[in-house]
Each structure stands twice: as structure tokens, then as C-alpha cells.
mmCIF file of C-alpha atoms in Angstrom:
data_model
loop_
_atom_site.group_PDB
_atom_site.id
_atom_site.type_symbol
_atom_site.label_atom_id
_atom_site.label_comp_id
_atom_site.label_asym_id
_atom_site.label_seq_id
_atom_site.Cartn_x
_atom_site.Cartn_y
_atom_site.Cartn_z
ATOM 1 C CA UNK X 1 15.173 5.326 127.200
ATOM 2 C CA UNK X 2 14.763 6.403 123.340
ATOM 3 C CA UNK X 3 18.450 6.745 122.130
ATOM 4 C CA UNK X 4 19.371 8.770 118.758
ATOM 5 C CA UNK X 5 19.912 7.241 116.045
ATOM 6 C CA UNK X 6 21.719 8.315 112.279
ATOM 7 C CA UNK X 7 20.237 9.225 108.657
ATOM 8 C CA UNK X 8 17.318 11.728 110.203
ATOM 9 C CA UNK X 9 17.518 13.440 107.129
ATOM 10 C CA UNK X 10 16.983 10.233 104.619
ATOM 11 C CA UNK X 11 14.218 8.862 107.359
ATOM 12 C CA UNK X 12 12.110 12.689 106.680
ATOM 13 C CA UNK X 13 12.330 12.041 103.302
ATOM 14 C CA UNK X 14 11.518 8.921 103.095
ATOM 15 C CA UNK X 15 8.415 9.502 105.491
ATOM 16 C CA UNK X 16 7.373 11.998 102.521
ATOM 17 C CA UNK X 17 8.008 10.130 100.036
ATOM 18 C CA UNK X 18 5.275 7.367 102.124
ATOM 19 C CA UNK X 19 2.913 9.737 102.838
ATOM 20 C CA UNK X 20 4.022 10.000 107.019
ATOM 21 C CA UNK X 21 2.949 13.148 108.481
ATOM 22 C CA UNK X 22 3.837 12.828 112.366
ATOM 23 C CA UNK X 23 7.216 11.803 113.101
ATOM 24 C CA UNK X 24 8.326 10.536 116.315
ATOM 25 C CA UNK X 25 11.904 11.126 116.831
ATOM 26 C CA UNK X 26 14.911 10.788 119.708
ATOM 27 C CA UNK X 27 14.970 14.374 121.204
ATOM 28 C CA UNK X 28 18.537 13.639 120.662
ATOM 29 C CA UNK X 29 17.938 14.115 117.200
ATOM 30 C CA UNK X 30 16.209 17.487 117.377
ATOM 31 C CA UNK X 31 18.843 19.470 116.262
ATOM 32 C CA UNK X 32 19.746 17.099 113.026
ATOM 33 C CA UNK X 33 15.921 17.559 112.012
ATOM 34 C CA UNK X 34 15.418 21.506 112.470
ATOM 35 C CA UNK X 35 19.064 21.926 110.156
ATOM 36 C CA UNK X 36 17.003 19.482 107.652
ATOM 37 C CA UNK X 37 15.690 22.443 104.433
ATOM 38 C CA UNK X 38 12.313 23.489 105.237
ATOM 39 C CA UNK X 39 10.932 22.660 102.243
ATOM 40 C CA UNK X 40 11.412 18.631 103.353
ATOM 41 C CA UNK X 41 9.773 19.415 106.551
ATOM 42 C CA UNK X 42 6.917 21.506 105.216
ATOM 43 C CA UNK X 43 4.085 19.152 106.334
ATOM 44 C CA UNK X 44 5.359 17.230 108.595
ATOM 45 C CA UNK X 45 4.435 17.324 112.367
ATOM 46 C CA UNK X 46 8.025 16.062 114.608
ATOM 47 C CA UNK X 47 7.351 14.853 117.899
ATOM 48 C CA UNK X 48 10.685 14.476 120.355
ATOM 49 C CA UNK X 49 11.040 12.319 122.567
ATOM 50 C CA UNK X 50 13.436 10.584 125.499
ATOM 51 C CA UNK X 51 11.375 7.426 126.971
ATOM 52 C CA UNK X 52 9.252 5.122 126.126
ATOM 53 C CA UNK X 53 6.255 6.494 127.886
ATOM 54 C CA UNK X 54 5.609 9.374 125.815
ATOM 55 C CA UNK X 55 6.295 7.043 122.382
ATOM 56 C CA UNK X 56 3.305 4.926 123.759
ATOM 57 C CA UNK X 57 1.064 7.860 124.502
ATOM 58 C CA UNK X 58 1.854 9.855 121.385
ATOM 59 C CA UNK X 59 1.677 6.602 118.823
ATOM 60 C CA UNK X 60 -1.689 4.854 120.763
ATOM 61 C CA UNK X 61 -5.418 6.095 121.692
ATOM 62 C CA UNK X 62 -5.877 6.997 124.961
ATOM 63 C CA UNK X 63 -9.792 5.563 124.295
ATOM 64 C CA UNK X 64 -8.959 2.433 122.302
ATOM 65 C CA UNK X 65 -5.720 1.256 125.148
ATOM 66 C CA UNK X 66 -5.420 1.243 128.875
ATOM 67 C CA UNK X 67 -3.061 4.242 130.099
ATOM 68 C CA UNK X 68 0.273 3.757 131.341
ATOM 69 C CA UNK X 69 -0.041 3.961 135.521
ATOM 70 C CA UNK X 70 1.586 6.898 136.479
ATOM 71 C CA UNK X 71 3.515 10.019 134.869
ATOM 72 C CA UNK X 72 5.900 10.177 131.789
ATOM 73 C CA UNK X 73 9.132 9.381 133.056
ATOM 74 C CA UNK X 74 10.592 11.143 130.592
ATOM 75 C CA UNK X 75 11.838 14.703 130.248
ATOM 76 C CA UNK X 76 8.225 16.630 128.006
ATOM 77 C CA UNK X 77 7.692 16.425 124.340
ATOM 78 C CA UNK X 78 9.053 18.357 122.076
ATOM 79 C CA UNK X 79 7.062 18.988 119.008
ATOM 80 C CA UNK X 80 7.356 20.551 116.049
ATOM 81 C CA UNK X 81 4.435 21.590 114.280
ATOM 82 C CA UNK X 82 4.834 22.330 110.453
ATOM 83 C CA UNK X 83 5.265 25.652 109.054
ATOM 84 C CA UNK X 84 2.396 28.016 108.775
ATOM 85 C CA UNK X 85 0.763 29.434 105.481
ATOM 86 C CA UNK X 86 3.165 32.554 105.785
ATOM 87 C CA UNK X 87 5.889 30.523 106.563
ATOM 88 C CA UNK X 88 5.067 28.155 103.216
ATOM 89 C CA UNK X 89 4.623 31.127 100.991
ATOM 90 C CA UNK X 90 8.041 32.389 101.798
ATOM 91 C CA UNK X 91 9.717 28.911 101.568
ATOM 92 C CA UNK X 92 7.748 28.882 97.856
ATOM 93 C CA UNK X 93 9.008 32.250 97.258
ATOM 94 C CA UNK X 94 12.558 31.293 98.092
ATOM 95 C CA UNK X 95 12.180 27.946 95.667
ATOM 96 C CA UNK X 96 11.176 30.291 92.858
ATOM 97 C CA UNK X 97 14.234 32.445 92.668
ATOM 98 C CA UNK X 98 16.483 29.443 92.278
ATOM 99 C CA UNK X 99 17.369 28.729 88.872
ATOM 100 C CA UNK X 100 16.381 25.741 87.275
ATOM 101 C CA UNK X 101 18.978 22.589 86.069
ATOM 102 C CA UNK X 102 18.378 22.639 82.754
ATOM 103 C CA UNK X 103 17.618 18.987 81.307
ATOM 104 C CA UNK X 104 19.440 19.914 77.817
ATOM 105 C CA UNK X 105 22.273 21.973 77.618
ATOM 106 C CA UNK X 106 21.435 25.595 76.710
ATOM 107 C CA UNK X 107 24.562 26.105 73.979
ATOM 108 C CA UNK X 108 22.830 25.485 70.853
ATOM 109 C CA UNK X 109 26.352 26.385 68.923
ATOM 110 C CA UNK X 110 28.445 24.077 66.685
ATOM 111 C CA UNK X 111 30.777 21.543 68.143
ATOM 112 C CA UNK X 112 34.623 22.385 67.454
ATOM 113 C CA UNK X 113 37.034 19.440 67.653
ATOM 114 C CA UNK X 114 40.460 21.206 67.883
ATOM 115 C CA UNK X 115 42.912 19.554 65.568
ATOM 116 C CA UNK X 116 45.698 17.646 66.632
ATOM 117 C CA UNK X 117 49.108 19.284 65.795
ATOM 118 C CA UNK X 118 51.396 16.648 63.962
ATOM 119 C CA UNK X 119 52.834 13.682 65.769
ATOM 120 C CA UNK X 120 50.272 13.698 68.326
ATOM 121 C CA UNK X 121 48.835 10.407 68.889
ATOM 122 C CA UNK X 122 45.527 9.343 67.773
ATOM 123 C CA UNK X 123 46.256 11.248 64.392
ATOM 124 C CA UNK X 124 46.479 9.478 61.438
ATOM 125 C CA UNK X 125 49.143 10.054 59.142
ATOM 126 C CA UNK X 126 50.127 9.418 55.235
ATOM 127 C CA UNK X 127 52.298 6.549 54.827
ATOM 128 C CA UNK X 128 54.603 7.414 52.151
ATOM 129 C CA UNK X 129 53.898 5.027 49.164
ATOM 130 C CA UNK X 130 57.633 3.646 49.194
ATOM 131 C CA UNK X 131 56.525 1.927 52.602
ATOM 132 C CA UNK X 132 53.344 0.528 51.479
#
């Protein structure tokens, strides 16, 4: 049995980051990874999944392995393909209308440092030349 696990959202990025396009993921975890921003999962192929069986048959080549005897004995994959080109234009449209961080602050203005009334602390004061 394939059991879900935490931190979907870190593992999708970090499969990006890597260059992993197919995921294989508890089917537990489906609902973590479709509330993950498109724009993460643009690309990415998710395959879901509740035993063993289908993790061998998705991750290995039927050609190049022998084939498990028998049917899954798991409930069938779930798979999420990634988002089509009209689906990727609108999540590009939607990325565009958000304004930018700016890396520098935008007020270009002259710093005022308010000054402190007297007998604040931090202020220096006169010390009357009888003291000194």
C-alpha cells in the first residue's frame, strides 16, 4: 500500500527545480497537489497512486522487465496531465497582471529624520561650561 506523505508542495518544486516531469504521488495526496498554483504544475505530468503495482508499472518498461502476474491490486491511476496551451496562456496572462516587487524602493524623495524634542534620550545636549 502507497501511504501519503507531507511537503507535496516543496517535493513539485523541487522536481522543477531538477528537471522531473512525471510525478508519482500517494492518491492520498491528490488533493494537496491540485490546490498547489498552476503555474508550479505547468509541465508536470502527476500520476496517483494506492499500491505498489501500479508504481512498478508506471516507473518500469513493460519491454525491458517481466510483468507483474496478475492485475493491479490497487484502486486505477489517477493522472494528471499538464495544462494545455489555452490553459498556459491564461495562467501567463494571469502572471502578467500582477505587479512586480520592486528590487529598489520606488520613493526617490529626501530622507527626514524627525528631531528629538528636548530631554529625549539619544539627544545630545550643551553642558553648561560651569560643569566642564
Amino acid at each position: 500500500k502507497v501511504l501519503k506523505v507531507g511537503g507535496i508542495k516543496e517535493k513539485v518544486i523541487a522536481a522543477r527545480r531538477e528537471g522531473v516531469m512525471t510525478l508519482v504521488l500517494p492518491r492520498q495526496n491528490e488533493a494537496e497537489y491540485l490546490e498547489i498554483k498552476e503555474y508550479l504544475r505547468a509541465g508536470l505530468t502527476a500520476h496517483f497512486v494506492d499500491h505498489f503495482d501500479d508504481v512498478y508499472s508506471l516507473i518500469f518498461d513493460a519491454s525491458e522487465v517481466p510483468r507483474l502476474p496478475g492485475p493491479s491490486r490497487g484502486l486505477p491511476v489517477i493522472s494528471v496531465e499538464p495544462p494545455t496551451a489555452v490553459e498556459d496562456q491564461a495562467v501567463k496572462e494571469k502572471e502578467s497582471e500582477m505587479p512586480e516587487t520592486p528590487n529598489e524602493p520606488t520613493n526617490t524623495g529626501s530622507l527626514k529624520i524627525p528631531t528629538p524634542l528636548p530631554g529625549m534620550p539619544g539627544q545630545r545636549s550643551e553642558v553648561p561650561s560651569s560643569l566642564a
